[in-house]
Amino acid sequence: AQSVAQPEDQVNVAEGNPLTVKCTYSVSGNPYLFWYVQYPNRGLQFLLKYITGDNLVKGSYGFEAEFNKSQTSFHLKKPSALVSDSALYFCAVRPGWDSNYQLIWGAGTKLIIKP
Amino acid sequence: EAQVTQNPRYLITVTGKKLTVTCSQNMNHEYMSWYRQDPGLGLRQIYYSMNVEVTDKGDVPEGYKVSRKEKRNFPLILESPSPNQTSLYFCASSLSLGELFFGEGSRLTVL
């Protein structure tokens, strides 16, 4: 079965330190990969996506993610964390660019940035 | 302002009392979808629509209905709500199969 894993329920980082939120996937074909963020009591917001090309993609709020095909991973990173980055982060994968392919979602990772 | 609007944002109801959660987008998006979010389970898709008059079941469609009579609206209907439908619901839309735009969510409690 196709799946997306976010192996950490929660990640704690001190403000100013680099952060990584992990995502691995198991899907067939060439996937399209997304990261979304959910702030408390808000809807999800798109952060960034990988479709093709450079494995390092940059997105909103200073976030970036690296696509690693051999490790089937798409980890979210930021060089210097801010307290305001504290939120719930979701990785999502679309198995291909076919209209029948719906997004497969990870369970989410709660990111806590401590001052 | 481009947005997806859901109503109501909060609702407490009783078992069996039909309710509708409305969703409207002003971006002329073809694709719309409903999700529910439950602790520990992440996001689960209920129904989606590729275009007007085209709807398909997602992963957890039981107990829900949808309609897509016009491009901008995609209401979620609970004909006979039950307590296990207590959840946080999100509507989302996208222009193609790209990034989704989400509404602010509708928190439903069924007693």
PDB file of C-alpha atoms in Angstrom:
ATOM      1  CA  ALA A   1       0.000   0.000   0.000  1.00  0.00           C
ATOM      2  CA  GLN A   2       1.167   3.503  -0.733  1.00  0.00           C
ATOM      3  CA  SER A   3       1.985   5.529   2.327  1.00  0.00           C
ATOM      4  CA  VAL A   4       3.636   8.597   3.759  1.00  0.00           C
ATOM      5  CA  ALA A   5       5.440   8.498   7.082  1.00  0.00           C
ATOM      6  CA  GLN A   6       6.356  11.317   9.397  1.00  0.00           C
ATOM      7  CA  PRO A   7       8.307   9.342  11.964  1.00  0.00           C
ATOM      8  CA  GLU A   8       8.312  11.989  14.682  1.00  0.00           C
ATOM      9  CA  ASP A   9       5.089  13.033  16.372  1.00  0.00           C
ATOM     10  CA  GLN A  10       6.880  16.019  17.855  1.00  0.00           C
ATOM     11  CA  VAL A  11      10.127  17.857  17.252  1.00  0.00           C
ATOM     12  CA  ASN A  12      11.580  20.266  19.810  1.00  0.00           C
ATOM     13  CA  VAL A  13      14.139  22.848  18.722  1.00  0.00           C
ATOM     14  CA  ALA A  14      15.672  25.852  20.431  1.00  0.00           C
ATOM     15  CA  GLU A  15      15.128  29.195  18.756  1.00  0.00           C
ATOM     16  CA  GLY A  16      17.971  30.020  16.383  1.00  0.00           C
ATOM     17  CA  ASN A  17      18.948  26.398  15.827  1.00  0.00           C
ATOM     18  CA  PRO A  18      18.388  24.581  12.546  1.00  0.00           C
ATOM     19  CA  LEU A  19      15.309  22.405  12.302  1.00  0.00           C
ATOM     20  CA  THR A  20      14.400  19.308  10.329  1.00  0.00           C
ATOM     21  CA  VAL A  21      10.997  17.676  10.038  1.00  0.00           C
ATOM     22  CA  LYS A  22      11.232  14.280   8.416  1.00  0.00           C
ATOM     23  CA  CYS A  23       9.058  12.716   5.730  1.00  0.00           C
ATOM     24  CA  THR A  24       9.489   9.449   3.887  1.00  0.00           C
ATOM     25  CA  TYR A  25       7.166   7.895   1.376  1.00  0.00           C
ATOM     26  CA  SER A  26       6.364   4.676  -0.376  1.00  0.00           C
ATOM     27  CA  VAL A  27       4.561   5.258  -3.660  1.00  0.00           C
ATOM     28  CA  SER A  28       4.876   3.998  -7.187  1.00  0.00           C
ATOM     29  CA  GLY A  29       5.893   6.180 -10.104  1.00  0.00           C
ATOM     30  CA  ASN A  30       7.307   9.675  -9.933  1.00  0.00           C
ATOM     31  CA  PRO A  31       5.753  11.396  -6.948  1.00  0.00           C
ATOM     32  CA  TYR A  32       4.831  14.992  -6.428  1.00  0.00           C
ATOM     33  CA  LEU A  33       5.639  16.125  -2.904  1.00  0.00           C
ATOM     34  CA  PHE A  34       4.187  18.846  -0.728  1.00  0.00           C
ATOM     35  CA  TRP A  35       4.582  20.375   2.707  1.00  0.00           C
ATOM     36  CA  TYR A  36       1.783  22.188   4.513  1.00  0.00           C
ATOM     37  CA  VAL A  37       1.719  23.999   7.840  1.00  0.00           C
ATOM     38  CA  GLN A  38      -1.184  24.363  10.260  1.00  0.00           C
ATOM     39  CA  TYR A  39      -1.079  27.060  12.901  1.00  0.00           C
ATOM     40  CA  PRO A  40      -3.374  26.678  15.940  1.00  0.00           C
ATOM     41  CA  ASN A  41      -7.058  27.081  15.097  1.00  0.00           C
ATOM     42  CA  ARG A  42      -6.278  27.694  11.433  1.00  0.00           C
ATOM     43  CA  GLY A  43      -6.559  25.857   8.155  1.00  0.00           C
ATOM     44  CA  LEU A  44      -3.564  24.312   6.446  1.00  0.00           C
ATOM     45  CA  GLN A  45      -1.298  26.536   4.388  1.00  0.00           C
ATOM     46  CA  PHE A  46       0.884  25.449   1.497  1.00  0.00           C
ATOM     47  CA  LEU A  47       4.627  25.779   2.170  1.00  0.00           C
ATOM     48  CA  LEU A  48       6.405  24.247  -0.798  1.00  0.00           C
ATOM     49  CA  LYS A  49       6.334  21.501  -3.390  1.00  0.00           C
ATOM     50  CA  TYR A  50       8.617  19.353  -5.491  1.00  0.00           C
ATOM     51  CA  ILE A  51       7.508  18.382  -8.961  1.00  0.00           C
ATOM     52  CA  THR A  52      10.740  18.000 -10.912  1.00  0.00           C
ATOM     53  CA  GLY A  53      14.140  19.617 -11.306  1.00  0.00           C
ATOM     54  CA  ASP A  54      16.437  20.770  -8.508  1.00  0.00           C
ATOM     55  CA  ASN A  55      16.198  18.481  -5.519  1.00  0.00           C
ATOM     56  CA  LEU A  56      16.316  21.427  -3.125  1.00  0.00           C
ATOM     57  CA  VAL A  57      13.154  23.481  -3.189  1.00  0.00           C
ATOM     58  CA  LYS A  58      12.552  26.714  -1.341  1.00  0.00           C
ATOM     59  CA  GLY A  59       9.232  27.799   0.039  1.00  0.00           C
ATOM     60  CA  SER A  60       7.467  30.234   2.302  1.00  0.00           C
ATOM     61  CA  TYR A  61       8.756  31.595   5.634  1.00  0.00           C
ATOM     62  CA  GLY A  62      12.350  30.565   4.901  1.00  0.00           C
ATOM     63  CA  PHE A  63      11.621  26.851   4.719  1.00  0.00           C
ATOM     64  CA  GLU A  64      13.213  24.495   2.236  1.00  0.00           C
ATOM     65  CA  ALA A  65      12.987  20.793   1.529  1.00  0.00           C
ATOM     66  CA  GLU A  66      15.286  18.294  -0.090  1.00  0.00           C
ATOM     67  CA  PHE A  67      13.988  15.547  -2.332  1.00  0.00           C
ATOM     68  CA  ASN A  68      16.055  12.371  -2.084  1.00  0.00           C
ATOM     69  CA  LYS A  69      14.881   9.777  -4.569  1.00  0.00           C
ATOM     70  CA  SER A  70      17.133   6.963  -3.376  1.00  0.00           C
ATOM     71  CA  GLN A  71      16.010   7.370   0.217  1.00  0.00           C
ATOM     72  CA  THR A  72      12.418   8.237  -0.790  1.00  0.00           C
ATOM     73  CA  SER A  73      12.501  11.201   1.548  1.00  0.00           C
ATOM     74  CA  PHE A  74      11.432  14.819   1.471  1.00  0.00           C
ATOM     75  CA  HIS A  75      12.622  16.389   4.710  1.00  0.00           C
ATOM     76  CA  LEU A  76      11.613  19.932   5.610  1.00  0.00           C
ATOM     77  CA  LYS A  77      14.380  22.195   6.858  1.00  0.00           C
ATOM     78  CA  LYS A  78      15.067  25.696   8.069  1.00  0.00           C
ATOM     79  CA  PRO A  79      18.501  27.069   8.960  1.00  0.00           C
ATOM     80  CA  SER A  80      17.388  29.107  11.968  1.00  0.00           C
ATOM     81  CA  ALA A  81      14.141  28.388  13.805  1.00  0.00           C
ATOM     82  CA  LEU A  82      11.776  31.050  15.077  1.00  0.00           C
ATOM     83  CA  VAL A  83       9.295  30.704  17.925  1.00  0.00           C
ATOM     84  CA  SER A  84       6.615  31.605  15.379  1.00  0.00           C
ATOM     85  CA  ASP A  85       7.467  28.435  13.426  1.00  0.00           C
ATOM     86  CA  SER A  86       5.768  26.403  16.152  1.00  0.00           C
ATOM     87  CA  ALA A  87       2.927  24.615  14.381  1.00  0.00           C
ATOM     88  CA  LEU A  88       1.764  21.305  12.965  1.00  0.00           C
ATOM     89  CA  TYR A  89       3.477  20.256   9.734  1.00  0.00           C
ATOM     90  CA  PHE A  90       2.078  17.835   7.185  1.00  0.00           C
ATOM     91  CA  CYS A  91       3.853  16.073   4.364  1.00  0.00           C
ATOM     92  CA  ALA A  92       1.694  14.982   1.410  1.00  0.00           C
ATOM     93  CA  VAL A  93       2.514  12.987  -1.691  1.00  0.00           C
ATOM     94  CA  ARG A  94       0.690  12.555  -4.980  1.00  0.00           C
ATOM     95  CA  PRO A  95       1.774   9.350  -6.723  1.00  0.00           C
ATOM     96  CA  GLY A  96       1.592  10.917 -10.169  1.00  0.00           C
ATOM     97  CA  TRP A  97       0.115  13.634 -12.304  1.00  0.00           C
ATOM     98  CA  ASP A  98      -3.031  11.716 -13.089  1.00  0.00           C
ATOM     99  CA  SER A  99      -6.420  12.995 -12.092  1.00  0.00           C
ATOM    100  CA  ASN A 100      -7.148   9.743 -10.301  1.00  0.00           C
ATOM    101  CA  TYR A 101      -4.244  10.194  -7.935  1.00  0.00           C
ATOM    102  CA  GLN A 102      -5.255  11.837  -4.703  1.00  0.00           C
ATOM    103  CA  LEU A 103      -2.897  13.145  -2.082  1.00  0.00           C
ATOM    104  CA  ILE A 104      -1.581  10.731   0.518  1.00  0.00           C
ATOM    105  CA  TRP A 105      -1.018  12.515   3.816  1.00  0.00           C
ATOM    106  CA  GLY A 106       1.391  11.953   6.632  1.00  0.00           C
ATOM    107  CA  ALA A 107       0.015  12.030  10.159  1.00  0.00           C
ATOM    108  CA  GLY A 108       1.655  15.341  10.960  1.00  0.00           C
ATOM    109  CA  THR A 109       4.561  16.481  13.124  1.00  0.00           C
ATOM    110  CA  LYS A 110       4.168  19.028  15.879  1.00  0.00           C
ATOM    111  CA  LEU A 111       7.079  21.436  15.845  1.00  0.00           C
ATOM    112  CA  ILE A 112       7.817  23.270  19.071  1.00  0.00           C
ATOM    113  CA  ILE A 113      10.382  26.050  19.043  1.00  0.00           C
ATOM    114  CA  LYS A 114      11.537  27.078  22.506  1.00  0.00           C
ATOM    115  CA  PRO A 115      12.859  30.586  23.216  1.00  0.00           C
TER     116      PRO A 115
ATOM    117  CA  GLU B   1      -8.793  38.265  -1.577  1.00  0.00           C
ATOM    118  CA  ALA B   2      -8.457  34.639  -2.709  1.00  0.00           C
ATOM    119  CA  GLN B   3     -10.048  32.406  -0.147  1.00  0.00           C
ATOM    120  CA  VAL B   4     -12.009  29.303   0.731  1.00  0.00           C
ATOM    121  CA  THR B   5     -14.888  30.064   3.071  1.00  0.00           C
ATOM    122  CA  GLN B   6     -16.529  27.497   5.286  1.00  0.00           C
ATOM    123  CA  ASN B   7     -19.635  27.896   7.417  1.00  0.00           C
ATOM    124  CA  PRO B   8     -20.371  27.339  10.186  1.00  0.00           C
ATOM    125  CA  ARG B   9     -16.990  27.479  11.904  1.00  0.00           C
ATOM    126  CA  TYR B  10     -18.370  25.850  15.018  1.00  0.00           C
ATOM    127  CA  LEU B  11     -21.468  23.714  15.460  1.00  0.00           C
ATOM    128  CA  ILE B  12     -22.890  21.573  18.221  1.00  0.00           C
ATOM    129  CA  THR B  13     -25.761  19.354  17.170  1.00  0.00           C
ATOM    130  CA  VAL B  14     -27.547  16.198  18.209  1.00  0.00           C
ATOM    131  CA  THR B  15     -27.581  12.740  16.705  1.00  0.00           C
ATOM    132  CA  GLY B  16     -29.807  12.454  13.665  1.00  0.00           C
ATOM    133  CA  LYS B  17     -30.340  16.137  12.974  1.00  0.00           C
ATOM    134  CA  LYS B  18     -29.387  16.815   9.366  1.00  0.00           C
ATOM    135  CA  LEU B  19     -26.802  19.491   8.807  1.00  0.00           C
ATOM    136  CA  THR B  20     -24.890  21.071   5.958  1.00  0.00           C
ATOM    137  CA  VAL B  21     -21.449  22.621   6.058  1.00  0.00           C
ATOM    138  CA  THR B  22     -21.023  25.049   3.212  1.00  0.00           C
ATOM    139  CA  CYS B  23     -17.816  25.673   1.297  1.00  0.00           C
ATOM    140  CA  SER B  24     -17.242  28.372  -1.262  1.00  0.00           C
ATOM    141  CA  GLN B  25     -14.115  29.420  -3.156  1.00  0.00           C
ATOM    142  CA  ASN B  26     -13.571  32.574  -5.197  1.00  0.00           C
ATOM    143  CA  MET B  27     -10.574  31.406  -7.230  1.00  0.00           C
ATOM    144  CA  ASN B  28     -12.417  29.620 -10.058  1.00  0.00           C
ATOM    145  CA  HIS B  29     -10.795  26.360  -8.997  1.00  0.00           C
ATOM    146  CA  GLU B  30     -11.952  23.171 -10.661  1.00  0.00           C
ATOM    147  CA  TYR B  31     -10.887  20.804  -7.903  1.00  0.00           C
ATOM    148  CA  MET B  32     -12.473  20.807  -4.452  1.00  0.00           C
ATOM    149  CA  SER B  33     -12.232  18.384  -1.583  1.00  0.00           C
ATOM    150  CA  TRP B  34     -13.436  17.730   1.960  1.00  0.00           C
ATOM    151  CA  TYR B  35     -11.225  16.380   4.733  1.00  0.00           C
ATOM    152  CA  ARG B  36     -11.702  15.533   8.349  1.00  0.00           C
ATOM    153  CA  GLN B  37      -8.930  15.910  10.890  1.00  0.00           C
ATOM    154  CA  ASP B  38      -8.866  13.791  14.021  1.00  0.00           C
ATOM    155  CA  PRO B  39      -6.116  13.577  16.664  1.00  0.00           C
ATOM    156  CA  GLY B  40      -3.557  10.951  15.777  1.00  0.00           C
ATOM    157  CA  LEU B  41      -5.159  10.240  12.413  1.00  0.00           C
ATOM    158  CA  GLY B  42      -4.043  13.256  10.422  1.00  0.00           C
ATOM    159  CA  LEU B  43      -6.139  14.296   7.453  1.00  0.00           C
ATOM    160  CA  ARG B  44      -8.549  11.902   5.838  1.00  0.00           C
ATOM    161  CA  GLN B  45     -10.333  12.677   2.600  1.00  0.00           C
ATOM    162  CA  ILE B  46     -14.112  12.374   2.605  1.00  0.00           C
ATOM    163  CA  TYR B  47     -15.122  13.346  -0.923  1.00  0.00           C
ATOM    164  CA  TYR B  48     -13.600  15.245  -3.784  1.00  0.00           C
ATOM    165  CA  SER B  49     -14.765  16.843  -6.996  1.00  0.00           C
ATOM    166  CA  MET B  50     -12.737  17.291 -10.170  1.00  0.00           C
ATOM    167  CA  ASN B  51     -15.289  19.666 -11.674  1.00  0.00           C
ATOM    168  CA  VAL B  52     -18.945  20.616 -11.728  1.00  0.00           C
ATOM    169  CA  GLU B  53     -21.255  17.588 -11.449  1.00  0.00           C
ATOM    170  CA  VAL B  54     -18.264  15.265 -10.919  1.00  0.00           C
ATOM    171  CA  THR B  55     -17.766  13.900  -7.407  1.00  0.00           C
ATOM    172  CA  ASP B  56     -15.919  10.869  -6.054  1.00  0.00           C
ATOM    173  CA  LYS B  57     -15.519   9.143  -2.730  1.00  0.00           C
ATOM    174  CA  GLY B  58     -12.398   9.611  -0.722  1.00  0.00           C
ATOM    175  CA  ASP B  59     -11.145   7.376   2.051  1.00  0.00           C
ATOM    176  CA  VAL B  60     -13.962   7.906   4.564  1.00  0.00           C
ATOM    177  CA  PRO B  61     -17.198   8.755   2.707  1.00  0.00           C
ATOM    178  CA  GLU B  62     -19.637   6.827   4.900  1.00  0.00           C
ATOM    179  CA  GLY B  63     -22.293   9.037   6.431  1.00  0.00           C
ATOM    180  CA  TYR B  64     -21.567  12.010   4.181  1.00  0.00           C
ATOM    181  CA  LYS B  65     -22.934  13.412   0.935  1.00  0.00           C
ATOM    182  CA  VAL B  66     -21.717  16.171  -1.317  1.00  0.00           C
ATOM    183  CA  SER B  67     -22.895  18.023  -4.396  1.00  0.00           C
ATOM    184  CA  ARG B  68     -21.161  20.194  -6.965  1.00  0.00           C
ATOM    185  CA  LYS B  69     -23.829  22.051  -8.869  1.00  0.00           C
ATOM    186  CA  GLU B  70     -21.648  25.079  -9.519  1.00  0.00           C
ATOM    187  CA  LYS B  71     -17.918  25.545  -9.607  1.00  0.00           C
ATOM    188  CA  ARG B  72     -17.555  27.753  -6.543  1.00  0.00           C
ATOM    189  CA  ASN B  73     -19.603  25.722  -4.032  1.00  0.00           C
ATOM    190  CA  PHE B  74     -19.078  22.273  -2.563  1.00  0.00           C
ATOM    191  CA  PRO B  75     -21.338  21.648   0.432  1.00  0.00           C
ATOM    192  CA  LEU B  76     -20.870  18.713   2.799  1.00  0.00           C
ATOM    193  CA  ILE B  77     -24.102  17.129   3.988  1.00  0.00           C
ATOM    194  CA  LEU B  78     -24.529  14.938   7.044  1.00  0.00           C
ATOM    195  CA  GLU B  79     -27.997  13.402   6.625  1.00  0.00           C
ATOM    196  CA  SER B  80     -28.066  11.761  10.043  1.00  0.00           C
ATOM    197  CA  PRO B  81     -25.044  12.789  12.092  1.00  0.00           C
ATOM    198  CA  SER B  82     -23.633  10.429  14.684  1.00  0.00           C
ATOM    199  CA  PRO B  83     -21.132  11.047  17.505  1.00  0.00           C
ATOM    200  CA  ASN B  84     -18.321   9.423  15.499  1.00  0.00           C
ATOM    201  CA  GLN B  85     -18.631  12.299  13.047  1.00  0.00           C
ATOM    202  CA  THR B  86     -17.470  14.718  15.710  1.00  0.00           C
ATOM    203  CA  SER B  87     -14.386  16.161  14.078  1.00  0.00           C
ATOM    204  CA  LEU B  88     -12.669  19.155  12.527  1.00  0.00           C
ATOM    205  CA  TYR B  89     -13.619  19.483   8.873  1.00  0.00           C
ATOM    206  CA  PHE B  90     -11.686  21.251   6.146  1.00  0.00           C
ATOM    207  CA  CYS B  91     -12.675  22.192   2.650  1.00  0.00           C
ATOM    208  CA  ALA B  92      -9.916  22.738   0.101  1.00  0.00           C
ATOM    209  CA  SER B  93      -9.615  23.721  -3.538  1.00  0.00           C
ATOM    210  CA  SER B  94      -6.958  23.873  -6.225  1.00  0.00           C
ATOM    211  CA  LEU B  95      -6.678  25.057  -9.802  1.00  0.00           C
ATOM    212  CA  SER B  96      -5.306  21.794 -11.081  1.00  0.00           C
ATOM    213  CA  LEU B  97      -3.728  19.020  -9.051  1.00  0.00           C
ATOM    214  CA  GLY B  98      -1.271  21.445  -7.513  1.00  0.00           C
ATOM    215  CA  GLU B  99      -1.214  23.003  -4.124  1.00  0.00           C
ATOM    216  CA  LEU B 100      -4.401  23.101  -2.123  1.00  0.00           C
ATOM    217  CA  PHE B 101      -6.009  26.167  -0.592  1.00  0.00           C
ATOM    218  CA  PHE B 102      -7.777  25.339   2.651  1.00  0.00           C
ATOM    219  CA  GLY B 103     -10.656  26.908   4.484  1.00  0.00           C
ATOM    220  CA  GLU B 104     -10.321  27.799   8.158  1.00  0.00           C
ATOM    221  CA  GLY B 105     -12.121  24.663   9.281  1.00  0.00           C
ATOM    222  CA  SER B 106     -15.461  23.744  10.802  1.00  0.00           C
ATOM    223  CA  ARG B 107     -15.466  22.154  14.218  1.00  0.00           C
ATOM    224  CA  LEU B 108     -18.468  19.862  14.565  1.00  0.00           C
ATOM    225  CA  THR B 109     -19.652  18.210  17.745  1.00  0.00           C
ATOM    226  CA  VAL B 110     -22.432  15.624  17.570  1.00  0.00           C
ATOM    227  CA  LEU B 111     -24.000  14.789  20.939  1.00  0.00           C
TER     228      LEU B 111
END
